[in-house]
Tab-separated table of N, CA and C in Angstrom:
chain	number	residue	atom	x	y	z
A	1	UNK	N	0.815	-1.187	0.000
A	1	UNK	CA	0.000	0.000	0.000
A	1	UNK	C	0.870	1.266	0.000
A	2	UNK	N	1.926	1.234	0.802
A	2	UNK	CA	2.821	2.390	0.874
A	2	UNK	C	3.509	2.622	-0.466
A	3	UNK	N	3.920	1.555	-1.124
A	3	UNK	CA	4.586	1.688	-2.426
A	3	UNK	C	3.626	2.246	-3.467
A	4	UNK	N	2.396	1.796	-3.437
A	4	UNK	CA	1.393	2.285	-4.388
A	4	UNK	C	1.117	3.762	-4.165
A	5	UNK	N	0.976	4.144	-2.928
A	5	UNK	CA	0.738	5.546	-2.603
A	5	UNK	C	1.935	6.410	-2.992
A	6	UNK	N	3.117	5.947	-2.693
A	6	UNK	CA	4.327	6.674	-3.053
A	6	UNK	C	4.452	6.808	-4.571
A	7	UNK	N	4.163	5.744	-5.288
A	7	UNK	CA	4.219	5.779	-6.750
A	7	UNK	C	3.205	6.769	-7.299
A	8	UNK	N	2.014	6.766	-6.761
A	8	UNK	CA	0.977	7.693	-7.191
A	8	UNK	C	1.395	9.144	-6.954
A	9	UNK	N	1.988	9.395	-5.803
A	9	UNK	CA	2.446	10.751	-5.484
A	9	UNK	C	3.556	11.188	-6.447
A	10	UNK	N	4.485	10.314	-6.740
A	10	UNK	CA	5.581	10.634	-7.652
A	10	UNK	C	5.037	10.910	-9.055
A	11	UNK	N	4.098	10.115	-9.511
A	11	UNK	CA	3.508	10.303	-10.840
A	11	UNK	C	2.761	11.635	-10.903
A	12	UNK	N	1.990	11.941	-9.885
A	12	UNK	CA	1.247	13.209	-9.871
A	12	UNK	C	2.201	14.399	-9.834
A	13	UNK	N	3.256	14.301	-9.050
A	13	UNK	CA	4.234	15.383	-8.971
A	13	UNK	C	4.923	15.601	-10.319
A	14	UNK	N	5.290	14.518	-10.994
A	14	UNK	CA	5.959	14.646	-12.291
A	14	UNK	C	5.013	15.228	-13.337
A	15	UNK	N	3.735	14.878	-13.279
A	15	UNK	CA	2.765	15.459	-14.218
A	15	UNK	C	2.605	16.955	-13.964
A	16	UNK	N	2.560	17.340	-12.707
A	16	UNK	CA	2.436	18.752	-12.351
A	16	UNK	C	3.663	19.528	-12.814
A	17	UNK	N	4.830	18.980	-12.609
A	17	UNK	CA	6.075	19.623	-13.032
A	17	UNK	C	6.134	19.743	-14.548
A	18	UNK	N	5.737	18.712	-15.247
A	18	UNK	CA	5.721	18.753	-16.713
A	18	UNK	C	4.759	19.817	-17.219
A	19	UNK	N	3.600	19.916	-16.599
A	19	UNK	CA	2.606	20.904	-17.030
A	19	UNK	C	3.146	22.318	-16.856
A	20	UNK	N	3.856	22.576	-15.756
A	20	UNK	CA	4.423	23.902	-15.541
A	20	UNK	C	5.514	24.210	-16.557
A	21	UNK	N	6.389	23.261	-16.814
A	21	UNK	CA	7.471	23.526	-17.763
A	21	UNK	C	6.914	23.668	-19.172
A	22	UNK	N	5.867	22.942	-19.487
A	22	UNK	CA	5.229	23.055	-20.795
A	22	UNK	C	4.624	24.450	-20.974
A	23	UNK	N	3.988	24.965	-19.940
A	23	UNK	CA	3.403	26.306	-19.977
A	23	UNK	C	4.478	27.357	-20.209
A	24	UNK	N	5.572	27.238	-19.497
A	24	UNK	CA	6.663	28.214	-19.643
A	24	UNK	C	7.308	28.136	-21.018
A	25	UNK	N	7.463	26.933	-21.535
A	25	UNK	CA	8.026	26.781	-22.882
A	25	UNK	C	7.112	27.399	-23.919
A	26	UNK	N	5.807	27.187	-23.780
A	26	UNK	CA	4.835	27.776	-24.697
A	26	UNK	C	4.908	29.299	-24.624
A	27	UNK	N	4.954	29.815	-23.421
A	27	UNK	CA	5.024	31.256	-23.214
A	27	UNK	C	6.293	31.836	-23.832
A	28	UNK	N	7.419	31.190	-23.598
A	28	UNK	CA	8.692	31.686	-24.122
A	28	UNK	C	8.749	31.608	-25.650
A	29	UNK	N	8.198	30.551	-26.225
A	29	UNK	CA	8.229	30.427	-27.684
A	29	UNK	C	7.346	31.481	-28.347
A	30	UNK	N	6.228	31.802	-27.721
A	30	UNK	CA	5.363	32.849	-28.266
A	30	UNK	C	5.992	34.230	-28.078
A	31	UNK	N	6.725	34.412	-26.986
A	31	UNK	CA	7.364	35.700	-26.718
A	31	UNK	C	8.414	36.033	-27.773
A	32	UNK	N	9.043	35.010	-28.320
A	32	UNK	CA	10.044	35.241	-29.360
A	32	UNK	C	9.426	35.820	-30.629
A	33	UNK	N	8.136	35.602	-30.826
A	33	UNK	CA	7.453	36.084	-32.022
A	33	UNK	C	7.111	37.570	-31.955
A	34	UNK	N	7.184	38.154	-30.774
A	34	UNK	CA	6.800	39.563	-30.618
A	34	UNK	C	7.678	40.475	-31.464
A	35	UNK	N	8.969	40.246	-31.449
A	35	UNK	CA	9.884	41.131	-32.180
A	35	UNK	C	9.765	40.982	-33.690
A	36	UNK	N	9.187	39.877	-34.161
A	36	UNK	CA	9.062	39.689	-35.602
A	36	UNK	C	7.701	40.108	-36.153
A	37	UNK	N	6.816	40.623	-35.307
A	37	UNK	CA	5.499	41.069	-35.769
A	37	UNK	C	5.661	42.288	-36.674
A	38	UNK	N	4.976	42.232	-37.820
A	38	UNK	CA	5.132	43.304	-38.802
A	38	UNK	C	3.813	43.910	-39.267
A	39	UNK	N	2.701	43.436	-38.719
A	39	UNK	CA	1.402	43.963	-39.145
A	39	UNK	C	0.420	43.937	-37.979
A	40	UNK	N	-0.689	44.618	-38.180
A	40	UNK	CA	-1.743	44.621	-37.168
A	40	UNK	C	-2.245	43.202	-36.937
A	41	UNK	N	-2.355	42.426	-38.004
A	41	UNK	CA	-2.822	41.039	-37.885
A	41	UNK	C	-1.869	40.202	-37.021
A	42	UNK	N	-0.562	40.432	-37.166
A	42	UNK	CA	0.414	39.717	-36.335
A	42	UNK	C	0.220	40.059	-34.850
A	43	UNK	N	0.040	41.346	-34.578
A	43	UNK	CA	-0.160	41.772	-33.189
A	43	UNK	C	-1.477	41.234	-32.628
A	44	UNK	N	-2.517	41.223	-33.461
A	44	UNK	CA	-3.796	40.681	-33.011
A	44	UNK	C	-3.694	39.194	-32.689
A	45	UNK	N	-2.979	38.462	-33.531
A	45	UNK	CA	-2.806	37.031	-33.296
A	45	UNK	C	-2.036	36.789	-31.995
A	46	UNK	N	-0.961	37.536	-31.797
A	46	UNK	CA	-0.176	37.397	-30.567
A	46	UNK	C	-0.992	37.787	-29.337
A	47	UNK	N	-1.776	38.843	-29.468
A	47	UNK	CA	-2.621	39.263	-28.349
A	47	UNK	C	-3.581	38.137	-27.964
A	48	UNK	N	-4.215	37.527	-28.940
A	48	UNK	CA	-5.146	36.436	-28.653
A	48	UNK	C	-4.445	35.257	-27.988
A	49	UNK	N	-3.252	34.926	-28.461
A	49	UNK	CA	-2.512	33.798	-27.887
A	49	UNK	C	-2.112	34.073	-26.435
A	50	UNK	N	-1.598	35.264	-26.173
A	50	UNK	CA	-1.170	35.585	-24.811
A	50	UNK	C	-2.357	35.772	-23.871
A	51	UNK	N	-3.430	36.387	-24.361
A	51	UNK	CA	-4.582	36.573	-23.475
A	51	UNK	C	-5.212	35.225	-23.125
A	52	UNK	N	-5.131	34.246	-24.033
A	52	UNK	CA	-5.586	32.900	-23.690
A	52	UNK	C	-4.717	32.296	-22.588
A	53	UNK	N	-3.425	32.564	-22.634
A	53	UNK	CA	-2.512	32.030	-21.616
A	53	UNK	C	-2.736	32.658	-20.239
A	54	UNK	N	-3.329	33.854	-20.187
A	54	UNK	CA	-3.594	34.481	-18.888
A	54	UNK	C	-4.685	33.746	-18.121
A	55	UNK	N	-5.454	32.932	-18.801
A	55	UNK	CA	-6.535	32.174	-18.143
A	55	UNK	C	-6.038	30.894	-17.478
A	56	UNK	N	-4.794	30.536	-17.718
A	56	UNK	CA	-4.226	29.315	-17.157
A	56	UNK	C	-3.776	29.581	-15.720
A	57	UNK	N	-4.200	28.757	-14.770
A	57	UNK	CA	-3.842	29.014	-13.363
A	57	UNK	C	-2.425	28.563	-12.998
A	58	UNK	N	-1.444	29.027	-13.719
A	58	UNK	CA	-0.049	28.680	-13.459
A	58	UNK	C	0.589	29.788	-12.624
A	59	UNK	N	1.578	29.445	-11.838
A	59	UNK	CA	2.255	30.450	-11.015
A	59	UNK	C	3.044	31.440	-11.872
A	60	UNK	N	3.295	31.088	-13.106
A	60	UNK	CA	4.042	31.935	-14.043
A	60	UNK	C	3.100	32.772	-14.910
A	61	UNK	N	1.810	32.771	-14.576
A	61	UNK	CA	0.796	33.460	-15.373
A	61	UNK	C	1.050	34.960	-15.475
A	62	UNK	N	1.701	35.544	-14.486
A	62	UNK	CA	1.972	36.977	-14.512
A	62	UNK	C	2.765	37.364	-15.757
A	63	UNK	N	3.608	36.438	-16.241
A	63	UNK	CA	4.402	36.721	-17.432
A	63	UNK	C	3.512	36.795	-18.674
A	64	UNK	N	2.441	36.010	-18.706
A	64	UNK	CA	1.487	36.083	-19.817
A	64	UNK	C	0.810	37.457	-19.830
A	65	UNK	N	0.491	37.971	-18.646
A	65	UNK	CA	-0.072	39.318	-18.567
A	65	UNK	C	0.936	40.349	-19.075
A	66	UNK	N	2.175	40.178	-18.694
A	66	UNK	CA	3.227	41.093	-19.137
A	66	UNK	C	3.351	41.085	-20.660
A	67	UNK	N	3.430	39.898	-21.249
A	67	UNK	CA	3.587	39.807	-22.698
A	67	UNK	C	2.352	40.316	-23.439
A	68	UNK	N	1.174	40.112	-22.870
A	68	UNK	CA	-0.036	40.652	-23.491
A	68	UNK	C	0.030	42.175	-23.511
A	69	UNK	N	0.446	42.761	-22.410
A	69	UNK	CA	0.592	44.220	-22.353
A	69	UNK	C	1.676	44.699	-23.315
A	70	UNK	N	2.756	43.957	-23.412
A	70	UNK	CA	3.842	44.332	-24.324
A	70	UNK	C	3.375	44.311	-25.779
A	71	UNK	N	2.595	43.311	-26.142
A	71	UNK	CA	2.058	43.221	-27.509
A	71	UNK	C	1.165	44.426	-27.793
A	72	UNK	N	0.320	44.781	-26.841
A	72	UNK	CA	-0.558	45.938	-27.038
A	72	UNK	C	0.233	47.240	-27.124
A	73	UNK	N	1.271	47.350	-26.331
A	73	UNK	CA	2.133	48.533	-26.399
A	73	UNK	C	2.791	48.631	-27.775
A	74	UNK	N	3.331	47.510	-28.239
A	74	UNK	CA	3.991	47.507	-29.546
A	74	UNK	C	3.000	47.754	-30.677
A	75	UNK	N	1.789	47.265	-30.519
A	75	UNK	CA	0.751	47.528	-31.529
A	75	UNK	C	0.444	49.024	-31.570
A	76	UNK	N	0.381	49.657	-30.410
A	76	UNK	CA	0.158	51.099	-30.350
A	76	UNK	C	1.312	51.864	-30.993
A	77	UNK	N	2.532	51.391	-30.756
A	77	UNK	CA	3.699	52.013	-31.395
A	77	UNK	C	3.605	51.889	-32.923
A	78	UNK	N	3.179	50.722	-33.383
A	78	UNK	CA	3.013	50.487	-34.810
A	78	UNK	C	1.954	51.439	-35.381
A	79	UNK	N	0.853	51.610	-34.667
A	79	UNK	CA	-0.200	52.520	-35.109
A	79	UNK	C	0.279	53.969	-35.115
A	80	UNK	N	1.077	54.337	-34.113
A	80	UNK	CA	1.639	55.693	-34.085
A	80	UNK	C	2.538	55.933	-35.295
A	81	UNK	N	3.342	54.951	-35.641
A	81	UNK	CA	4.233	55.076	-36.789
A	81	UNK	C	3.448	55.139	-38.097
A	82	UNK	N	2.259	54.553	-38.109
A	82	UNK	CA	1.409	54.551	-39.302
A	82	UNK	C	0.450	55.733	-39.321
A	83	UNK	N	0.575	56.643	-38.347
A	83	UNK	CA	-0.302	57.808	-38.214
A	83	UNK	C	-1.770	57.436	-38.069
A	84	UNK	N	-2.045	56.318	-37.409
A	84	UNK	CA	-3.415	55.903	-37.120
A	84	UNK	C	-3.652	56.093	-35.621
A	85	UNK	N	-3.722	57.325	-35.210
A	85	UNK	CA	-3.761	57.646	-33.789
A	85	UNK	C	-5.133	57.461	-33.146
A	86	UNK	N	-6.162	57.202	-33.939
A	86	UNK	CA	-7.507	57.111	-33.382
A	86	UNK	C	-7.683	55.926	-32.431
A	87	UNK	N	-6.985	54.823	-32.675
A	87	UNK	CA	-7.146	53.624	-31.852
A	87	UNK	C	-6.152	53.539	-30.692
A	88	UNK	N	-5.230	54.453	-30.632
A	88	UNK	CA	-4.150	54.384	-29.644
A	88	UNK	C	-4.686	54.385	-28.218
A	89	UNK	N	-5.637	55.229	-27.934
A	89	UNK	CA	-6.147	55.355	-26.573
A	89	UNK	C	-6.739	54.038	-26.067
A	90	UNK	N	-7.483	53.352	-26.912
A	90	UNK	CA	-8.093	52.073	-26.521
A	90	UNK	C	-7.025	51.024	-26.218
A	91	UNK	N	-6.076	50.842	-27.137
A	91	UNK	CA	-5.048	49.816	-26.955
A	91	UNK	C	-4.109	50.165	-25.804
A	92	UNK	N	-3.866	51.449	-25.618
A	92	UNK	CA	-3.026	51.884	-24.513
A	92	UNK	C	-3.688	51.584	-23.174
A	93	UNK	N	-4.976	51.854	-23.076
A	93	UNK	CA	-5.712	51.555	-21.842
A	93	UNK	C	-5.765	50.063	-21.549
A	94	UNK	N	-5.936	49.272	-22.601
A	94	UNK	CA	-5.964	47.818	-22.435
A	94	UNK	C	-4.585	47.291	-22.009
A	95	UNK	N	-3.534	47.860	-22.585
A	95	UNK	CA	-2.179	47.470	-22.196
A	95	UNK	C	-1.936	47.778	-20.724
A	96	UNK	N	-2.419	48.922	-20.294
A	96	UNK	CA	-2.251	49.308	-18.889
A	96	UNK	C	-2.983	48.324	-17.973
A	97	UNK	N	-4.166	47.883	-18.397
A	97	UNK	CA	-4.929	46.912	-17.606
A	97	UNK	C	-4.146	45.602	-17.447
A	98	UNK	N	-3.556	45.139	-18.541
A	98	UNK	CA	-2.815	43.875	-18.472
A	98	UNK	C	-1.525	44.008	-17.673
A	99	UNK	N	-0.833	45.117	-17.808
A	99	UNK	CA	0.400	45.278	-17.035
A	99	UNK	C	0.077	45.427	-15.542
A	100	UNK	N	-1.085	45.975	-15.225
A	100	UNK	CA	-1.505	46.037	-13.823
A	100	UNK	C	-1.746	44.624	-13.276
A	101	UNK	N	-2.269	43.733	-14.118
A	101	UNK	CA	-2.435	42.344	-13.708
A	101	UNK	C	-1.096	41.689	-13.412
A	102	UNK	N	-0.120	42.013	-14.232
A	102	UNK	CA	1.224	41.481	-14.020
A	102	UNK	C	1.861	42.089	-12.776
A	103	UNK	N	1.663	43.383	-12.593
A	103	UNK	CA	2.232	44.065	-11.427
A	103	UNK	C	1.618	43.581	-10.121
A	104	UNK	N	0.362	43.157	-10.164
A	104	UNK	CA	-0.263	42.687	-8.927
A	104	UNK	C	0.401	41.398	-8.427
A	105	UNK	N	0.922	40.604	-9.362
A	105	UNK	CA	1.606	39.369	-8.969
A	105	UNK	C	3.090	39.595	-8.694
A	106	UNK	N	3.709	40.488	-9.440
A	106	UNK	CA	5.147	40.745	-9.313
A	106	UNK	C	5.404	42.259	-9.249
A	107	UNK	N	5.072	42.897	-8.134
A	107	UNK	CA	5.180	44.354	-8.063
A	107	UNK	C	6.602	44.899	-8.149
A	108	UNK	N	7.596	44.104	-7.834
A	108	UNK	CA	8.975	44.593	-7.845
A	108	UNK	C	9.741	44.224	-9.102
A	109	UNK	N	9.054	43.634	-10.090
A	109	UNK	CA	9.722	43.227	-11.314
A	109	UNK	C	10.092	44.459	-12.142
A	110	UNK	N	11.343	44.560	-12.519
A	110	UNK	CA	11.861	45.712	-13.245
A	110	UNK	C	11.169	45.873	-14.602
A	111	UNK	N	10.989	44.765	-15.329
A	111	UNK	CA	10.366	44.835	-16.651
A	111	UNK	C	8.926	45.335	-16.569
A	112	UNK	N	8.195	44.879	-15.577
A	112	UNK	CA	6.818	45.345	-15.388
A	112	UNK	C	6.764	46.849	-15.170
A	113	UNK	N	7.621	47.321	-14.303
A	113	UNK	CA	7.627	48.751	-13.991
A	113	UNK	C	8.071	49.592	-15.183
A	114	UNK	N	9.033	49.104	-15.940
A	114	UNK	CA	9.482	49.836	-17.137
A	114	UNK	C	8.388	49.873	-18.193
A	115	UNK	N	7.684	48.756	-18.373
A	115	UNK	CA	6.597	48.726	-19.349
A	115	UNK	C	5.478	49.676	-18.939
A	116	UNK	N	5.175	49.716	-17.661
A	116	UNK	CA	4.145	50.650	-17.187
A	116	UNK	C	4.550	52.088	-17.477
A	117	UNK	N	5.818	52.393	-17.284
A	117	UNK	CA	6.311	53.739	-17.562
A	117	UNK	C	6.225	54.049	-19.063
A	118	UNK	N	6.580	53.082	-19.910
A	118	UNK	CA	6.487	53.275	-21.361
A	118	UNK	C	5.048	53.493	-21.808
A	119	UNK	N	4.139	52.736	-21.239
A	119	UNK	CA	2.707	52.890	-21.580
A	119	UNK	C	2.217	54.263	-21.187
A	120	UNK	N	2.623	54.713	-20.014
A	120	UNK	CA	2.213	56.047	-19.541
A	120	UNK	C	2.784	57.135	-20.443
A	121	UNK	N	4.041	56.996	-20.843
A	121	UNK	CA	4.649	57.964	-21.764
A	121	UNK	C	3.957	57.938	-23.113
A	122	UNK	N	3.636	56.766	-23.585
A	122	UNK	CA	2.981	56.631	-24.889
A	122	UNK	C	1.608	57.302	-24.873
A	123	UNK	N	0.932	57.184	-23.762
A	123	UNK	CA	-0.399	57.783	-23.643
A	123	UNK	C	-0.315	59.293	-23.778
A	124	UNK	N	0.760	59.885	-23.300
A	124	UNK	CA	0.915	61.332	-23.391
A	124	UNK	C	1.254	61.795	-24.811
A	125	UNK	N	1.685	60.877	-25.674
A	125	UNK	CA	2.042	61.236	-27.053
A	125	UNK	C	0.846	61.376	-27.980
A	126	UNK	N	-0.235	60.729	-27.644
A	126	UNK	CA	-1.376	60.713	-28.569
A	126	UNK	C	-1.965	62.025	-28.847
């Protein structure tokens, strides 16, 4: 009985560990695509992928919020460069909402705080 229970615990622990590493790998692989986005459609696709990842109850979920906010910030930058300033306010506000979600989990993270500052500066440019 003890061996069966121990085996069950080891199997459950390994499944939990695999699920966490799989989530982080998925998150990291999608994050690499952010710098190669070249159109509104690319940013929209990335936004959908990252916002789906924010629904996963993983301890690393705060990073999905961060990347979602980063995608929205970069989309706003793209719109600013294209002189399409009408949508900037909406995407900027949404980016701020997502970075606040990330900040609530990791308030001392340097990247979170820098992104919040960039979003605030971007809002003043519109």
